[in-house]
PDB file of C-alpha atoms and ligand atoms in Angstrom:
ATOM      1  CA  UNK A   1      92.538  89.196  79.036  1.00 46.00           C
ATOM      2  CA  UNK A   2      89.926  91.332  80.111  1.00 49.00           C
ATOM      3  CA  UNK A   3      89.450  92.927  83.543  1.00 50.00           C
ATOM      4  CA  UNK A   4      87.015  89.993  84.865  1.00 56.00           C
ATOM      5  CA  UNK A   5      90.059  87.735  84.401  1.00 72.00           C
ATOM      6  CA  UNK A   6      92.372  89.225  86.714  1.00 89.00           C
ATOM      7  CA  UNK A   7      92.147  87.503  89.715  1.00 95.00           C
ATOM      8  CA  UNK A   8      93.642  90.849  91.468  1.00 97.00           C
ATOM      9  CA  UNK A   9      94.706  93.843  90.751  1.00 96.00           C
ATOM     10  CA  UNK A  10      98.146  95.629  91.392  1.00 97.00           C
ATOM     11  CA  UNK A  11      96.792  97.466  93.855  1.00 98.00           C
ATOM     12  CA  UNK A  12      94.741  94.533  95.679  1.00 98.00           C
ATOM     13  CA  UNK A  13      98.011  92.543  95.856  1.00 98.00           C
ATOM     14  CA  UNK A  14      99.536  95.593  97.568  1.00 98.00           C
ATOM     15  CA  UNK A  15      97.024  95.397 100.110  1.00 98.00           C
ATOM     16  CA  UNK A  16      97.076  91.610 100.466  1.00 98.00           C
ATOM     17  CA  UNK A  17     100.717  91.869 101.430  1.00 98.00           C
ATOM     18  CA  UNK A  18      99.953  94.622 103.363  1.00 98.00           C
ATOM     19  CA  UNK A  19      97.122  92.339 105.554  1.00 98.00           C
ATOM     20  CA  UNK A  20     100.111  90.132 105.894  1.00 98.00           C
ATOM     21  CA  UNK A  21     101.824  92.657 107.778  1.00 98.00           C
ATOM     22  CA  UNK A  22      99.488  93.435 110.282  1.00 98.00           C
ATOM     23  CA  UNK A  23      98.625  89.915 111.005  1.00 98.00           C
ATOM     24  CA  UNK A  24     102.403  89.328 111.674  1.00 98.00           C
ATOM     25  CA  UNK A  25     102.633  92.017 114.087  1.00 97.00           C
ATOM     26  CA  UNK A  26      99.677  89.854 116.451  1.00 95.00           C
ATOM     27  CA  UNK A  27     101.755  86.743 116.125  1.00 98.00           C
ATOM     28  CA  UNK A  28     105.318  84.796 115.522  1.00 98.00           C
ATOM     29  CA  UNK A  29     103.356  82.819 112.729  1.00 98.00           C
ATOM     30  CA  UNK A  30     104.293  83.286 109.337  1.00 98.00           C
ATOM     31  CA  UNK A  31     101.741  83.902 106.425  1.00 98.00           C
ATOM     32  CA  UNK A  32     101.914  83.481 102.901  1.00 98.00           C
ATOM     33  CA  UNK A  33      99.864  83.405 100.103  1.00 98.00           C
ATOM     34  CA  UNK A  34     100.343  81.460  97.007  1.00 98.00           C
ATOM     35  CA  UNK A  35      98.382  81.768  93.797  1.00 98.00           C
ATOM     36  CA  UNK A  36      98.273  79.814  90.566  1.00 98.00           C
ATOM     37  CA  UNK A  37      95.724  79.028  87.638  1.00 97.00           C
ATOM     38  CA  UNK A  38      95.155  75.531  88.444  1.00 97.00           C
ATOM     39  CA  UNK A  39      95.940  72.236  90.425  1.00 97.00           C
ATOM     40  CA  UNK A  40      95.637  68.743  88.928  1.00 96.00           C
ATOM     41  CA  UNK A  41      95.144  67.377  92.600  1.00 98.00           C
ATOM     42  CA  UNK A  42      93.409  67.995  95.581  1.00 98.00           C
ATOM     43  CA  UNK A  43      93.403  71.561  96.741  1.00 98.00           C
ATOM     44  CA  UNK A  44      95.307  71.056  99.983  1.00 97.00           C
ATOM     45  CA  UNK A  45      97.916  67.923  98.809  1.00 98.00           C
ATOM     46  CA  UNK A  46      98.997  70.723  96.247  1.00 98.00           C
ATOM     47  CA  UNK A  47      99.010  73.288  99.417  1.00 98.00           C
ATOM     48  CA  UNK A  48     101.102  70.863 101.258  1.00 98.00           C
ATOM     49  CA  UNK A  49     103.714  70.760  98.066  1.00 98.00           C
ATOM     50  CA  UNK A  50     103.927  74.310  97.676  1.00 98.00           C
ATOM     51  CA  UNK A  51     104.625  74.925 101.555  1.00 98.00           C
ATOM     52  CA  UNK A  52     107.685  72.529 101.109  1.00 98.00           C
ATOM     53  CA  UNK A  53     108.675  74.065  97.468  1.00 98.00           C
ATOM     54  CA  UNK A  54     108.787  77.859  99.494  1.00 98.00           C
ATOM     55  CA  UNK A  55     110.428  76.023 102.071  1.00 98.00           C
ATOM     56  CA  UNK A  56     107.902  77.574 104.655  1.00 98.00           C
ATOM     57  CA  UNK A  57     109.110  74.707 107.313  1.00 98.00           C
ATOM     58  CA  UNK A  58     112.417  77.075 107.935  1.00 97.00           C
ATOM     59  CA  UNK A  59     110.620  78.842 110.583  1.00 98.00           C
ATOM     60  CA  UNK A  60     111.784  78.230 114.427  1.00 96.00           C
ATOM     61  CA  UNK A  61     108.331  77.658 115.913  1.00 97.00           C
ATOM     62  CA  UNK A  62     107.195  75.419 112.664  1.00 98.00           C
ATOM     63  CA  UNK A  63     104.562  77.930 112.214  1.00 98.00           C
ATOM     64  CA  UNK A  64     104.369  78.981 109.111  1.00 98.00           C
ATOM     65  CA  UNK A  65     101.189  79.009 107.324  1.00 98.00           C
ATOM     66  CA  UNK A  66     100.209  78.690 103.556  1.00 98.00           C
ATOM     67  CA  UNK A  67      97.115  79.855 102.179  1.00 98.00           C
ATOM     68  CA  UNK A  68      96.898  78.280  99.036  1.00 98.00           C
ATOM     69  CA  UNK A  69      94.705  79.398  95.842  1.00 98.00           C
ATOM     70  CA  UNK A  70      93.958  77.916  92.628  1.00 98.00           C
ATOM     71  CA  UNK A  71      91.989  80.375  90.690  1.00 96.00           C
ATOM     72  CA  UNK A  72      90.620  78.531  87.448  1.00 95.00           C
ATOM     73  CA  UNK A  73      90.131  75.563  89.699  1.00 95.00           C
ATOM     74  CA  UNK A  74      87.965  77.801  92.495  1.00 95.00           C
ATOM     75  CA  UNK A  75      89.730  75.908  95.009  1.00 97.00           C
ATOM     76  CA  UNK A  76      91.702  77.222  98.397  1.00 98.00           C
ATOM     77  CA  UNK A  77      93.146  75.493 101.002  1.00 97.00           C
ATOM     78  CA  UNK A  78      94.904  76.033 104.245  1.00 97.00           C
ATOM     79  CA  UNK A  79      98.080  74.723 105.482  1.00 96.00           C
ATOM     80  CA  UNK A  80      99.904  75.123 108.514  1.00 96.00           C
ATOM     81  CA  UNK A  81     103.178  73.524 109.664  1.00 97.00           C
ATOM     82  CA  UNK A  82     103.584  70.907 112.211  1.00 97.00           C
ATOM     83  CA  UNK A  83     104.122  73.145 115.636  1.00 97.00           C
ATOM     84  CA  UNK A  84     100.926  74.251 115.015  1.00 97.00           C
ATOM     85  CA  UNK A  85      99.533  71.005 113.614  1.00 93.00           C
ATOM     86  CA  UNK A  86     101.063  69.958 117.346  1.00 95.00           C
ATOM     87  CA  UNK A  87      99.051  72.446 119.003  1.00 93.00           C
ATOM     88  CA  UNK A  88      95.659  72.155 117.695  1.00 90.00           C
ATOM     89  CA  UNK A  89      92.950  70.222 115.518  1.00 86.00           C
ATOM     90  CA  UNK A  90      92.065  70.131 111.818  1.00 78.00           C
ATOM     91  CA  UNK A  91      89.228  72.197 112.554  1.00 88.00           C
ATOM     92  CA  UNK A  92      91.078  75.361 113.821  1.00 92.00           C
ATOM     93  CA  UNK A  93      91.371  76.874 110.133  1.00 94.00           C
ATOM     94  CA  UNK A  94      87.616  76.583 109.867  1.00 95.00           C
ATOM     95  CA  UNK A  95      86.597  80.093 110.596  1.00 93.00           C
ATOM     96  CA  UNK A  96      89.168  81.110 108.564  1.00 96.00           C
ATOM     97  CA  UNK A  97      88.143  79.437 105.942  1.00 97.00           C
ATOM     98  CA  UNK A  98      84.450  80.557 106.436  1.00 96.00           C
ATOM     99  CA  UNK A  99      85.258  83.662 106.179  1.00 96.00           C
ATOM    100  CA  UNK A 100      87.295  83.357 102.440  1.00 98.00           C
ATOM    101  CA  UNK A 101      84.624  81.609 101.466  1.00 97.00           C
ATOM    102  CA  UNK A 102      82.064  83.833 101.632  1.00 96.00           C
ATOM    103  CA  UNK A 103      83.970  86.533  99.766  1.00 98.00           C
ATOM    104  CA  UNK A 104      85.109  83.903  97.268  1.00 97.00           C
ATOM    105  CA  UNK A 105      81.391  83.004  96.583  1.00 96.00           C
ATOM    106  CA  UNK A 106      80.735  86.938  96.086  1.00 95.00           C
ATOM    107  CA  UNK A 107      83.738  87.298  93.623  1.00 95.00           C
ATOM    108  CA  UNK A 108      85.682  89.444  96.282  1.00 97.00           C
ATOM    109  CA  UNK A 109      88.688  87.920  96.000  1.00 97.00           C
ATOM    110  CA  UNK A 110      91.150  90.783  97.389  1.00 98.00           C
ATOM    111  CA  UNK A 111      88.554  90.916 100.453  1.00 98.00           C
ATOM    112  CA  UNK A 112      88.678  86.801 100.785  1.00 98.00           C
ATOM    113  CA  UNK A 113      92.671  86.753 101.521  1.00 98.00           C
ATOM    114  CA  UNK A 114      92.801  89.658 103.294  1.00 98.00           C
ATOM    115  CA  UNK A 115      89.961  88.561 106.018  1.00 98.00           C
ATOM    116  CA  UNK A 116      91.465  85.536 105.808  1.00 98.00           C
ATOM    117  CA  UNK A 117      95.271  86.412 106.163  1.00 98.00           C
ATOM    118  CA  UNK A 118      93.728  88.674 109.353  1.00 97.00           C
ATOM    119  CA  UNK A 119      91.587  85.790 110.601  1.00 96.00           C
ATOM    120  CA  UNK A 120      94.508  83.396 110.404  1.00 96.00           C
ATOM    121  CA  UNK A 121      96.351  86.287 112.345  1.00 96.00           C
ATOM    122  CA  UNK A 122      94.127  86.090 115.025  1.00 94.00           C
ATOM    123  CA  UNK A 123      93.872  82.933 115.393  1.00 93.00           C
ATOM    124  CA  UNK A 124      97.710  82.099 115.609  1.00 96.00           C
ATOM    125  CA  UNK A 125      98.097  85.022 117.944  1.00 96.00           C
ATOM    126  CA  UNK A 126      96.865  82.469 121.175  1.00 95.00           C
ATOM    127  CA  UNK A 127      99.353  79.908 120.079  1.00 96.00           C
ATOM    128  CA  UNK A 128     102.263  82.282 119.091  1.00 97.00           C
ATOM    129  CA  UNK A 129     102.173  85.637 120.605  1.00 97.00           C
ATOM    130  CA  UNK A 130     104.266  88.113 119.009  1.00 97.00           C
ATOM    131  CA  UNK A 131     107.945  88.235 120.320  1.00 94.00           C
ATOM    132  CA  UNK A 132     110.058  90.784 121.094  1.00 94.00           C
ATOM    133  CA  UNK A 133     112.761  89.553 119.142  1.00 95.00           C
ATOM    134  CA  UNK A 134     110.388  88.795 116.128  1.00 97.00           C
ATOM    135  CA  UNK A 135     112.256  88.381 112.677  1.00 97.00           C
ATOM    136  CA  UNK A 136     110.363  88.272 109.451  1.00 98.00           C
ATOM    137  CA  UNK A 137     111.390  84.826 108.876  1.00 98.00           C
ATOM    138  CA  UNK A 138     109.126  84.132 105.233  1.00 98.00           C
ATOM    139  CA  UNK A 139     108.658  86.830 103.108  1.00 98.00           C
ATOM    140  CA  UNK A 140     105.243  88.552 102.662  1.00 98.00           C
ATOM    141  CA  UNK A 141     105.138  89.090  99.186  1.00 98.00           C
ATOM    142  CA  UNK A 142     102.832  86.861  96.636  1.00 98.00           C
ATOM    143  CA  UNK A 143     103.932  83.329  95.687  1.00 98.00           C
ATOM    144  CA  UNK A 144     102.602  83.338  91.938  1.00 97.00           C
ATOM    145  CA  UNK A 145     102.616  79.867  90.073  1.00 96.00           C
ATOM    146  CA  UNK A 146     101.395  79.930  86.276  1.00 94.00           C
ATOM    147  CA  UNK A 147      98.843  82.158  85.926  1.00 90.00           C
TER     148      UNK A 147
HETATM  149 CA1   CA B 201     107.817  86.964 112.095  1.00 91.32          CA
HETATM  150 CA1   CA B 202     106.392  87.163 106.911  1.00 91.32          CA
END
C-alpha cells in the first residue's frame, strides 16, 4: 500500500479526534466519525446502520451525530439522531457538507472531517448549547470498518 492509499495518516487521525474535541466543548451534541473501504448501499442508509451498530442513540438529548465515510466508494454522508431530526430540516447538514466536499474534491481528506466535525460543531451549538454538567457521552475516537 503506498502512501496515496492511506486515506489518513496517524497523525491526521490524531487531529481529527482532536477537532472532535473542540466541537464538543461548543455543544451537548455528540460527534463521531466512522470510516470504512466501501458500502454496497446508499451512502447515508449505511450511515443510518452504523449510527445504530455504535449505538450513537444512547445520548440524553438524541443528539448524536455520525459522519459517515466510505473511502473506495468516495461517498460521505451525514446523520444525526432524532432530537435533532425534531429540531430542524434535512437541509441543516448542508453547509456542512459543502464544506467536506470541497476538501474531498481536492484530496484533503484530514482537512474535509475536521472542517466538517467543526462546522457540525457550530451548527449544533444553537440547538444544544454546551452544559455545565456535560459528560462525554460517545467516544471521540475513529470508528474504522474494513479498510
Ligand atoms: Ca458531551
Ligand atoms: Ca464525544
Amino acid at each position: 500500500m503506498s502512501t496515496k492509499d492511506i486515506f489518513l495518516t496517524k497523525e491526521e487521525e490524531a487531529e481529527v479526534v482532536e477537532a472532535i474535541q473542540m466541537a464538543e466543548k461548543n455543544t451537548s451534541g455528540e460527534i463521531r466519525v466512522h470510516i470504512e473501504k466501501e458500502t454496497s448501499i446508499a451512502p447515508m442508509e449505511r450511515a443510518v446502520e452504523v449510527f445504530h451498530l455504535l449505538q450513537m442513540e444512547h445520548t440524553k438529548e438524541r443528539n448524536g451525530v455520525l459522519i459517515y465515510v466510505a473511502t473506495q466508494s468516495k461517498q460521505f454522508a451525514i446523520c444525526g439522531d432524532q432530537g435533532i431530526h425534531e429540531k430542524v430540516t434535512n437541509s441543516f447538514w448542508d453547509a456542512t457538507k459543502e464544506v467536506m466536499l470541497s476538501h474531498f474534491k481536492n484530496g484533503n481528506n484530514k482537512q474535509a472531517l475536521v472542517d466538517g466535525i467543526l462546522k457540525a460543531g457550530e451548527q449544533l451549538k444553537n440547538y444544544f448549547p454546551f452544559q455545565e454538567d456535560d459528560t462525554d457521552e460517545l467516544s471521540n475516537e475513529l470508528s474504522k470498518g474494513e479498510l
